[in-house]
Each structure stands twice: as C-alpha cells, then as structure tokens.
Amino acid sequence: MRIRPTTRTRHLSRATAAGAAAFTGLVLAFATTAGPAQAAEAIPATDAEAEQFVEDRLAEDSSALSADEVPEGVSLDEARDAVDGSDEITSADIEYAAALEDLPAEEGADGSAEDFYASPAQLPEEDGALIMQKSASFYLDPVKLIRHDAETTTFMYRTTDEHGEARAATATLLTPSDKVGEHAENVVVHAPGTQGIDDSCAPSRQLGMGTEYEGISVASALAAGHSVVIADYVGLGTEGPHSYLNSTEEGRSVLDAARAAQQVEGGGIDEESRLQLRGYSQGGHATTAALEIADEWAPELNIVSASAGAVPTDLEEVVTGVSAMQTGLLVLGLSSFAEQAEVDLSELLNEEGLETVERTSGQCTIAALLSNAFSDTTELTKDGRSFAELVGDERFAEVLREQKLGDGPTPDVPVLVNHSRLDDVVPFEMGRGLAATWCRDGADVAFEDNIAPTHIGGYIGALPRVEIFTARTFDGKRPLNSCWRL
C-alpha cells in the first residue's frame, strides 16, 4: 500500500488541481479562494466558451502524472494509457480520483447520519408523499473548501418500483440564495446521468461530498435563478437494488421527487411552480421515461418543457457498441441487468469475472471506468464471450427491450433534444431518431446537435443551449421548432 501525504495542504493541491468534477471533465478549476460567484463564471455560457472548455480538456498531457497522483489499484502506466487512449478521461480526472482516496472518512461517507437513508417501517399511502427532510450542503470540491451558497435540503419520499412495491427514495432540493423564502416560479427537475449502482453514489450524498460530476449543470441552473430538484433514483442511497436504466423506476422516481418537493418545508415550490424535466445520458433516458408516463402518473404537475440529451433509446444497440474505454459502464449494466432478469452470473462468469462485477458494483462512475479501462472481458467469462455479447444474450434481451423509449405517448410540452454528432457512447442517430419520431407525432421539438468530441464533450457543448431553451420556455415563449429539418 502506498504511503500518501495526509496534510490538508496536500489534499487541497491535489483536489483543487483536479477540480470539482469526476471523469466527465466538468472541471471548474477553481483557485483556493473561489466561491459560488466564481463558480457561476466558470460555467460555459456560450457555444464558444463550451468549445474552449472541451479543447482545454483534450489538451491535457498524461506525462504530467506521477505515481502518487494515481488511484489505488491503477498503475501509472495504466493511468497514462487511459488518458492517451481516450478523450473521455484526462489527467485531471486521474488526480481527482486519487485525491478522493486521501480524504478522511466521515460519518455516513457524506457527513450525514446513515439512518436518514433507512426506510421507515411504514411508508405513506400516496406516491410522491414526503417522508422526511434534512438540511444539507452542496460543495463544488472534494475537500469541501468551496460551498455553494444555495439553500440545500435532502428529502425522502415514497415512490413505487416496477413490481408495484412501495419504495422510499431520496432527492435534493436546491434554492438560489437570493430566492430563499420566495415562491419558486421556475424549477428544474434534474435527472442525473450514470452515477454507479452503489448507495454511496447517490447524488444527494455526492453533492454533500463535493464529488457530484453533474454539479456544473446544477450550478448552471442555480446561476440562472432556478430552483433545482435532483433525484437519486430508486435504490441509490436507500435500501434495495438500483435498477440501472430501468425506465419505469427512473420515470416514476423523477416525477415523484417533483411531487414531494412541493411539500418540502421552506422550499417555496407549489402546484403553480413551472417545471422543466432535464437530463443527459442516463438522465436523458429518465427524462424521456418521465415524459412518457407523466399524464398518467402525475397529471397534476405543471411541466412546461423538457430537455433530453444523448438519450439511449435502444439499450440493445448501445451495449453492443460500447468501447473498451467504457467497459466499466458495461460491467455496471451487466450486474444490474442480471439482477433485473434474475440471471445467476456464476453460470456465465469465471472467478475473475465475478470478482470484477463485485468490485465494480461497489464503485461510482469514475472508479468503475478507471479500474476496467481496456479490459478484455472475454477473459472473464466461462465460454469466452465478451460482456457485450453476454448482455446481448436472450436471457437479458427482455429486460433491455422493456427499457426502449420513443414508442410511448408523445410529449405535449416543448422538448429540446440535444446530441453530439461525435458521441462515442450513445449513437447520434438515436437522438435524431427520437426527435424525428416526436415531430411526426406532432410534438414541438427543438433539436440541437453539436460536434463536440465524445459523449462528455456533447454534454458540455449543450449546456449553453439548454439554458437558453430553459429561459425561453419558462418565459412562455415557443422555442424554434426543428421538425422541418428532421
């Protein structure tokens, strides 16, 4: 085991060098005196700023990495190969992951009492009913030097899983500091991208640790003056498994979080508050799922628009095209899909494969990607098939097909669909196809493509246009309809 420096100064130098985000490179790169105002300034507000953000990320040099800036279990050569072999991971992300290992453990991992996440013996009768709430914090860095001044509340509420069982789930409500005590006119209901499947990966926990990579999107919405509700999804943080990319549970948990937020004491949200559903990648999947069931599941919500980015509408197609750099996501998927399909992985994986799944299931996204980068998964199965081939097995097929989106009810509110033409995880044609399908069915769709490299670059590149679309729809203005060109 390596001996690392343990002083706070060393923690600061490593963590602030890496920034406030994980593998995604949504690195805000604050100085040690930065605060919420500087955080707002660091958010790309124009296409040019977003393009520069991506270019700066891609320019990072792996040769600057040293052995003590690499996480446990990853060699320096492996870390450099991960940086040089893909635009998805940069040297700052490697340093960030190592910095997290240096931080002292706190009660409940995020400094909160573990028993908050324990479901009560008796749940409320109605979905979306508030169970409890507690004051929380939103940090923009993992050493908790930069605390956002938004009022932050974590809350628990009731929802229902795909089997019809009542479940407790958690979410976070953030209110801009200058809007505290006021009626919340506009609320962004944020569905997060892939976090991992372990309880420690729940956004409500990571916001309090300064490790939530989507903090940049949350900060962007707060800077625009909107309250933000960010859901944890069923089984992230609370008991029971998190069914990764399960459209039913994602959609219900997002809508029920919006319902419960109206009951949060001091939150200022009520039935008249205008809501926008927003998400990218898994979050885009959840947002789309929520739109498809909104009229049936939560017709009372005042949803005025939605933004869905890089939506993996067809999981069967996505998993067969996963790159070696993204193997960690495939391992997370295999673990969760096996749980959902009731498949015994010991029948398919060898001992090393089972150990890989067990280890990865306890990791959040950055660690899962780093520890599995460029792995040859054919060496982890009993019959020599790859993990992608296994997930394509008929035993998993029904689970994957059940998550297919785009064939449900058409949204009756303006929708922004955004996607990079250079996305290396979710095929661009999926986003374009979803937009075209909704257009054919009469929806009001704004389609925004970009040419930012990689899945992550597409996320950064879309941020300015998402905020412009959000502002227009909250103001009651119709966005430019793109259906004529789809």
XYZ file of C-alpha atoms in Angstrom:
486
model
C 0.000 0.000 0.000
C 1.393 3.409 -0.893
C 2.025 5.993 1.789
C 0.383 9.253 0.791
C 0.832 12.730 2.263
C -2.030 13.357 4.651
C -1.861 17.072 5.333
C -4.737 19.309 4.372
C -2.357 21.303 2.183
C -1.609 18.200 0.136
C -5.335 17.450 -0.098
C -6.014 20.942 -1.394
C -3.273 20.866 -4.003
C -4.471 17.584 -5.458
C -8.201 18.122 -5.231
C -8.286 21.695 -6.471
C -5.939 20.808 -9.297
C -8.408 18.157 -10.353
C -11.440 20.377 -9.885
C -14.972 19.784 -8.784
C -15.988 17.051 -11.192
C -15.065 13.459 -11.820
C -14.226 11.612 -15.057
C -16.512 13.781 -17.130
C -14.046 16.619 -17.110
C -16.667 19.067 -15.976
C -13.747 20.573 -14.142
C -14.330 24.062 -12.837
C -10.644 24.515 -11.941
C -11.136 26.906 -9.058
C -8.380 28.680 -7.205
C -8.372 28.180 -3.442
C -10.230 31.438 -2.897
C -13.032 30.624 -5.308
C -16.655 30.684 -4.267
C -20.149 30.483 -5.781
C -19.685 33.674 -7.790
C -16.557 32.296 -9.450
C -18.355 29.003 -9.949
C -21.064 30.744 -11.949
C -18.431 32.483 -14.063
C -16.759 29.123 -14.822
C -19.909 27.669 -16.385
C -19.769 27.897 -20.197
C -22.496 30.356 -21.168
C -21.876 30.494 -24.935
C -21.069 27.994 -27.661
C -17.572 29.467 -27.913
C -16.939 29.056 -24.196
C -18.191 25.474 -24.309
C -15.929 24.738 -27.278
C -12.951 26.194 -25.431
C -13.883 24.153 -22.353
C -13.703 20.960 -24.409
C -10.474 21.988 -26.173
C -8.767 22.715 -22.853
C -9.823 19.319 -21.608
C -8.467 17.462 -24.632
C -5.150 19.342 -24.395
C -4.220 17.812 -21.026
C -0.965 15.834 -21.100
C -0.645 12.450 -19.354
C 3.130 12.858 -18.968
C 2.481 15.268 -16.100
C 1.078 12.440 -13.977
C 3.252 10.967 -11.239
C 2.873 7.734 -9.288
C 1.334 9.388 -6.225
C -1.364 11.026 -8.393
C -2.895 7.706 -9.420
C -5.670 5.872 -7.508
C -5.057 2.604 -5.670
C -5.236 -0.428 -7.922
C -4.213 1.512 -11.053
C -0.591 1.705 -12.171
C 0.963 4.871 -13.553
C 1.289 3.248 -16.984
C -2.373 2.178 -16.921
C -3.447 5.691 -15.943
C -1.387 7.255 -18.735
C -2.756 4.723 -21.223
C -6.298 5.611 -20.149
C -5.628 9.311 -20.729
C -3.797 8.823 -24.030
C -6.154 6.173 -25.342
C -9.377 8.106 -24.925
C -10.730 11.619 -24.806
C -13.125 10.554 -22.058
C -10.578 10.599 -19.212
C -7.965 13.283 -18.598
C -5.009 13.561 -16.244
C -7.039 15.901 -14.007
C -9.645 13.179 -13.619
C -6.941 10.698 -12.554
C -5.628 13.159 -9.957
C -9.156 13.791 -8.771
C -9.793 10.088 -8.194
C -6.554 9.802 -6.206
C -7.389 12.908 -4.179
C -10.644 11.329 -3.036
C -8.690 8.430 -1.545
C -6.706 10.875 0.602
C -9.748 12.429 2.212
C -10.652 11.328 5.732
C -13.745 9.167 6.056
C -16.751 10.844 7.618
C -19.856 9.548 9.262
C -22.141 8.157 6.585
C -19.499 8.836 3.899
C -21.056 12.214 3.124
C -21.064 13.538 6.665
C -24.757 12.769 7.151
C -26.311 10.270 9.502
C -26.743 6.903 7.814
C -30.127 6.397 9.406
C -31.583 9.201 7.261
C -31.380 6.819 4.314
C -33.031 3.959 6.194
C -36.609 3.474 5.006
C -39.237 3.725 7.748
C -41.228 0.605 8.572
C -44.409 2.216 7.307
C -44.490 4.231 4.094
C -47.173 6.784 3.154
C -50.083 5.609 1.045
C -49.541 8.024 -1.839
C -46.679 8.201 -4.324
C -44.837 11.489 -4.073
C -45.618 11.862 -0.375
C -42.832 13.483 1.648
C -41.444 11.251 4.404
C -38.734 13.443 5.944
C -36.204 16.141 5.163
C -32.903 17.452 6.486
C -30.641 20.388 5.827
C -27.694 19.544 3.588
C -24.832 21.160 1.682
C -23.661 21.460 -1.915
C -19.879 21.508 -2.255
C -18.066 22.111 -5.520
C -14.838 20.384 -4.496
C -13.984 17.173 -2.621
C -12.129 18.893 0.214
C -15.221 20.969 0.965
C -13.433 24.259 0.524
C -15.962 25.675 -1.926
C -19.504 25.522 -0.591
C -22.246 26.770 -2.884
C -24.495 29.275 -1.129
C -27.708 27.687 -2.387
C -30.031 26.518 0.379
C -29.852 22.742 0.170
C -32.304 20.192 1.534
C -32.226 16.430 1.150
C -35.592 14.732 1.403
C -37.107 11.249 1.318
C -40.353 10.407 -0.411
C -42.455 7.455 -1.483
C -42.464 6.025 -4.963
C -43.312 2.640 -6.490
C -40.932 0.251 -8.260
C -41.710 -1.680 -11.436
C -43.050 -4.611 -9.403
C -45.671 -2.414 -7.735
C -43.839 -2.364 -4.410
C -43.752 0.854 -2.391
C -40.192 2.165 -2.060
C -38.565 5.056 -0.264
C -36.313 7.209 -2.444
C -34.318 10.358 -1.817
C -33.678 13.606 -3.684
C -32.213 17.059 -3.095
C -33.804 20.488 -3.418
C -31.501 23.451 -4.018
C -32.768 27.040 -3.887
C -30.718 30.043 -5.082
C -29.636 32.056 -2.056
C -31.398 35.212 -3.260
C -34.683 33.303 -3.733
C -34.901 31.691 -0.299
C -38.273 32.361 1.307
C -39.866 33.290 -2.010
C -42.300 31.392 -4.166
C -40.342 29.204 -6.618
C -41.604 30.302 -10.012
C -39.311 28.081 -12.057
C -37.903 24.680 -11.091
C -35.505 22.407 -12.972
C -36.166 18.748 -12.143
C -32.793 17.206 -12.873
C -32.427 13.511 -13.698
C -28.761 12.573 -13.194
C -26.530 10.661 -15.565
C -24.832 7.404 -14.615
C -23.616 7.547 -11.026
C -22.926 3.861 -10.325
C -25.180 1.357 -8.566
C -23.773 1.516 -5.025
C -25.590 3.526 -2.345
C -22.541 5.763 -1.884
C -23.038 7.025 -5.458
C -26.411 8.696 -4.794
C -26.296 12.343 -5.973
C -27.637 13.556 -2.604
C -24.590 12.009 -0.940
C -22.128 13.198 -3.568
C -23.426 16.775 -3.553
C -22.556 16.857 0.137
C -19.069 15.480 -0.555
C -18.220 17.736 -3.488
C -17.880 14.720 -5.784
C -21.024 15.056 -7.935
C -19.806 15.424 -11.509
C -23.104 16.969 -12.628
C -22.563 19.780 -10.177
C -21.794 22.004 -13.167
C -25.305 21.537 -14.581
C -26.860 22.101 -11.168
C -24.770 25.235 -10.675
C -25.753 26.415 -14.154
C -29.471 26.188 -13.347
C -28.967 27.891 -9.974
C -26.994 30.707 -11.628
C -29.977 31.246 -13.935
C -32.158 31.756 -10.863
C -33.995 28.426 -10.914
C -34.604 26.072 -8.029
C -33.300 22.570 -8.721
C -34.622 19.162 -7.699
C -32.162 16.324 -8.365
C -33.436 12.781 -7.908
C -31.355 9.874 -6.618
C -33.421 7.170 -8.361
C -34.861 4.129 -6.619
C -32.232 2.150 -4.713
C -29.465 4.757 -4.831
C -28.836 5.664 -1.212
C -31.847 3.823 0.135
C -32.416 0.095 0.610
C -32.821 -2.328 -2.222
C -31.081 -2.531 -5.590
C -30.795 0.325 -8.035
C -32.155 -0.987 -11.325
C -29.764 0.744 -13.732
C -31.534 2.244 -16.759
C -34.905 0.850 -15.705
C -37.257 3.265 -17.459
C -40.256 2.578 -15.226
C -38.440 3.250 -11.970
C -36.493 6.204 -13.378
C -39.601 7.936 -14.692
C -41.607 7.379 -11.529
C -38.826 8.489 -9.186
C -38.276 11.728 -11.144
C -41.971 12.629 -11.160
C -42.498 11.633 -7.525
C -39.465 13.699 -6.495
C -41.107 16.717 -8.163
C -44.339 15.998 -6.293
C -42.582 15.611 -2.944
C -40.572 18.807 -3.459
C -43.854 20.741 -3.189
C -44.124 19.508 0.393
C -40.581 20.376 1.482
C -40.847 22.949 4.262
C -39.387 26.279 3.170
C -38.815 25.116 -0.394
C -41.267 27.551 -1.983
C -42.472 25.070 -4.607
C -46.177 24.510 -5.124
C -48.586 23.250 -7.782
C -48.242 26.508 -9.727
C -44.445 26.344 -10.000
C -43.323 25.838 -13.582
C -41.253 22.669 -14.005
C -38.706 21.642 -16.573
C -37.567 17.999 -16.703
C -33.889 17.823 -17.632
C -31.274 15.099 -18.080
C -28.410 13.777 -20.191
C -27.387 10.188 -20.979
C -28.995 8.058 -18.260
C -30.614 11.312 -17.179
C -31.954 11.795 -20.705
C -33.300 8.249 -20.545
C -35.026 9.040 -17.234
C -36.382 12.359 -18.516
C -37.839 10.706 -21.603
C -39.337 7.930 -19.479
C -40.915 10.511 -17.187
C -42.390 12.386 -20.166
C -43.955 9.195 -21.482
C -45.796 8.464 -18.218
C -46.375 11.992 -16.891
C -50.013 12.311 -17.981
C -50.889 9.012 -16.335
C -48.588 9.041 -13.305
C -48.516 12.704 -12.279
C -51.013 14.715 -14.372
C -51.186 17.477 -11.768
C -47.568 18.578 -12.231
C -47.117 21.869 -14.086
C -44.484 20.643 -16.553
C -43.828 23.331 -19.169
C -40.807 21.907 -21.020
C -38.157 19.208 -21.052
C -34.552 18.791 -22.164
C -33.287 15.299 -23.016
C -29.706 14.817 -24.153
C -27.956 11.769 -25.686
C -30.904 9.513 -24.871
C -30.067 5.781 -25.109
C -33.464 4.837 -26.516
C -32.386 1.308 -27.507
C -30.140 -0.391 -24.936
C -29.609 -3.468 -27.082
C -27.904 -1.316 -29.693
C -25.967 0.759 -27.158
C -24.397 -2.165 -25.268
C -23.154 -3.850 -28.430
C -21.228 -0.715 -29.367
C -19.573 0.083 -26.037
C -15.870 0.887 -26.459
C -13.071 -0.644 -24.406
C -12.729 2.662 -22.559
C -16.348 2.358 -21.419
C -16.086 -1.218 -20.125
C -16.870 -0.044 -16.597
C -20.329 1.075 -17.712
C -20.882 -2.320 -19.311
C -19.904 -4.082 -16.081
C -22.364 -1.927 -14.127
C -25.025 -2.749 -16.686
C -24.332 -6.483 -16.599
C -24.582 -6.521 -12.804
C -27.879 -4.643 -12.744
C -29.421 -6.355 -15.773
C -28.648 -9.754 -14.217
C -30.457 -8.643 -11.058
C -33.462 -7.478 -13.067
C -33.538 -10.599 -15.254
C -32.883 -12.934 -12.309
C -29.827 -14.390 -14.037
C -27.178 -16.126 -11.918
C -23.892 -14.654 -13.120
C -21.938 -17.574 -11.659
C -23.272 -19.597 -14.581
C -21.686 -17.187 -17.068
C -18.590 -15.698 -15.435
C -15.388 -17.259 -14.157
C -13.952 -16.413 -10.754
C -12.108 -13.350 -12.019
C -15.251 -12.158 -13.799
C -17.356 -12.493 -10.654
C -14.718 -10.594 -8.677
C -14.725 -7.847 -11.320
C -18.505 -7.457 -11.145
C -18.474 -7.432 -7.335
C -15.717 -4.812 -7.194
C -17.251 -2.586 -9.844
C -20.716 -2.779 -8.292
C -19.279 -1.023 -5.253
C -17.685 1.773 -7.279
C -19.046 5.041 -8.578
C -18.589 6.014 -12.207
C -15.044 7.370 -12.245
C -13.599 4.426 -10.334
C -15.603 1.949 -12.404
C -14.239 3.416 -15.639
C -10.642 3.614 -14.465
C -10.487 0.123 -12.976
C -11.959 -1.508 -16.086
C -10.469 0.606 -18.868
C -9.435 -1.514 -21.849
C -10.193 -4.780 -20.007
C -10.560 -7.849 -22.198
C -13.864 -9.168 -20.900
C -13.575 -12.363 -22.949
C -11.104 -13.475 -20.282
C -13.761 -13.010 -17.588
C -16.409 -15.361 -18.969
C -16.640 -19.144 -18.952
C -17.260 -19.520 -22.673
C -15.013 -16.738 -23.969
C -17.806 -14.377 -24.947
C -17.363 -10.684 -24.196
C -19.570 -8.842 -21.713
C -21.237 -7.068 -24.633
C -22.096 -10.442 -26.137
C -23.383 -11.687 -22.788
C -25.674 -8.699 -22.347
C -26.984 -9.430 -25.838
C -27.906 -12.941 -24.667
C -31.592 -13.779 -24.863
C -31.740 -14.046 -21.073
C -31.136 -10.316 -20.849
C -32.971 -9.318 -24.006
C -36.400 -8.893 -22.450
C -35.047 -6.578 -19.752
C -33.287 -4.421 -22.346
C -36.302 -4.292 -24.644
C -38.554 -3.189 -21.804
C -36.435 -0.043 -21.437
C -36.840 1.022 -25.064
C -38.129 4.565 -25.403
C -39.733 6.630 -28.138
C -42.805 4.491 -28.741
C -44.826 5.858 -25.810
C -47.101 8.893 -25.568
C -45.758 11.978 -27.325
C -44.772 14.934 -25.109
C -47.332 17.729 -25.071
C -44.780 20.354 -23.965
C -41.820 21.834 -25.893
C -38.832 19.484 -25.804
C -35.164 20.124 -26.508
C -33.302 17.059 -27.796
C -29.523 17.577 -27.846
C -26.808 15.244 -29.079
C -23.236 15.422 -30.351
C -22.577 14.011 -33.795
C -19.300 12.679 -32.359
C -20.848 10.881 -29.385
C -18.861 7.693 -28.740
C -21.291 6.079 -26.307
C -24.850 6.733 -27.493
C -25.162 6.785 -31.314
C -26.092 10.205 -32.666
C -28.859 8.718 -34.795
C -30.690 7.681 -31.617
C -31.114 11.304 -30.579
C -32.025 12.412 -34.059
C -34.431 9.486 -34.398
C -36.166 10.304 -31.121
C -36.626 13.925 -32.179
C -37.939 12.875 -35.592
C -40.399 10.418 -34.049
C -41.800 13.049 -31.726
C -42.037 15.500 -34.613
C -44.022 13.039 -36.720
C -46.417 12.647 -33.807
C -46.968 16.390 -33.543
C -44.639 17.390 -30.712
C -42.938 20.790 -30.523
C -39.263 19.787 -30.772
C -36.073 21.826 -30.828
C -33.194 19.635 -31.993
C -29.696 20.875 -31.193
C -26.716 18.926 -32.484
C -23.084 19.825 -31.937
C -19.691 18.465 -32.969
C -18.036 18.330 -29.555
C -15.857 15.199 -29.355
C -17.113 12.296 -27.211
C -20.178 11.709 -25.096
C -18.851 14.023 -22.412
C -17.949 16.771 -24.846
C -21.503 16.681 -26.148
C -22.759 17.310 -22.616
C -20.536 20.341 -22.153
C -21.310 21.629 -25.624
C -25.046 21.511 -24.993
C -25.061 23.451 -21.708
C -25.426 26.993 -23.131
C -28.254 25.984 -25.463
C -30.044 24.091 -22.715
C -30.115 27.231 -20.568
C -31.340 29.391 -23.455
C -34.126 26.902 -24.179
C -34.992 26.748 -20.466
C -35.221 30.530 -20.136
C -37.457 30.857 -23.190
C -39.894 28.147 -22.128
C -40.100 29.427 -18.551
C -40.938 32.832 -20.045
C -43.746 31.257 -22.039
C -42.003 31.704 -25.394
C -42.005 28.964 -28.002
C -38.550 27.704 -28.972
C -37.527 27.428 -32.604
C -39.119 24.253 -33.938
C -36.687 21.932 -35.744
C -39.196 19.462 -37.140
C -38.929 20.901 -40.646
C -35.336 19.624 -40.936
C -35.685 16.208 -39.317
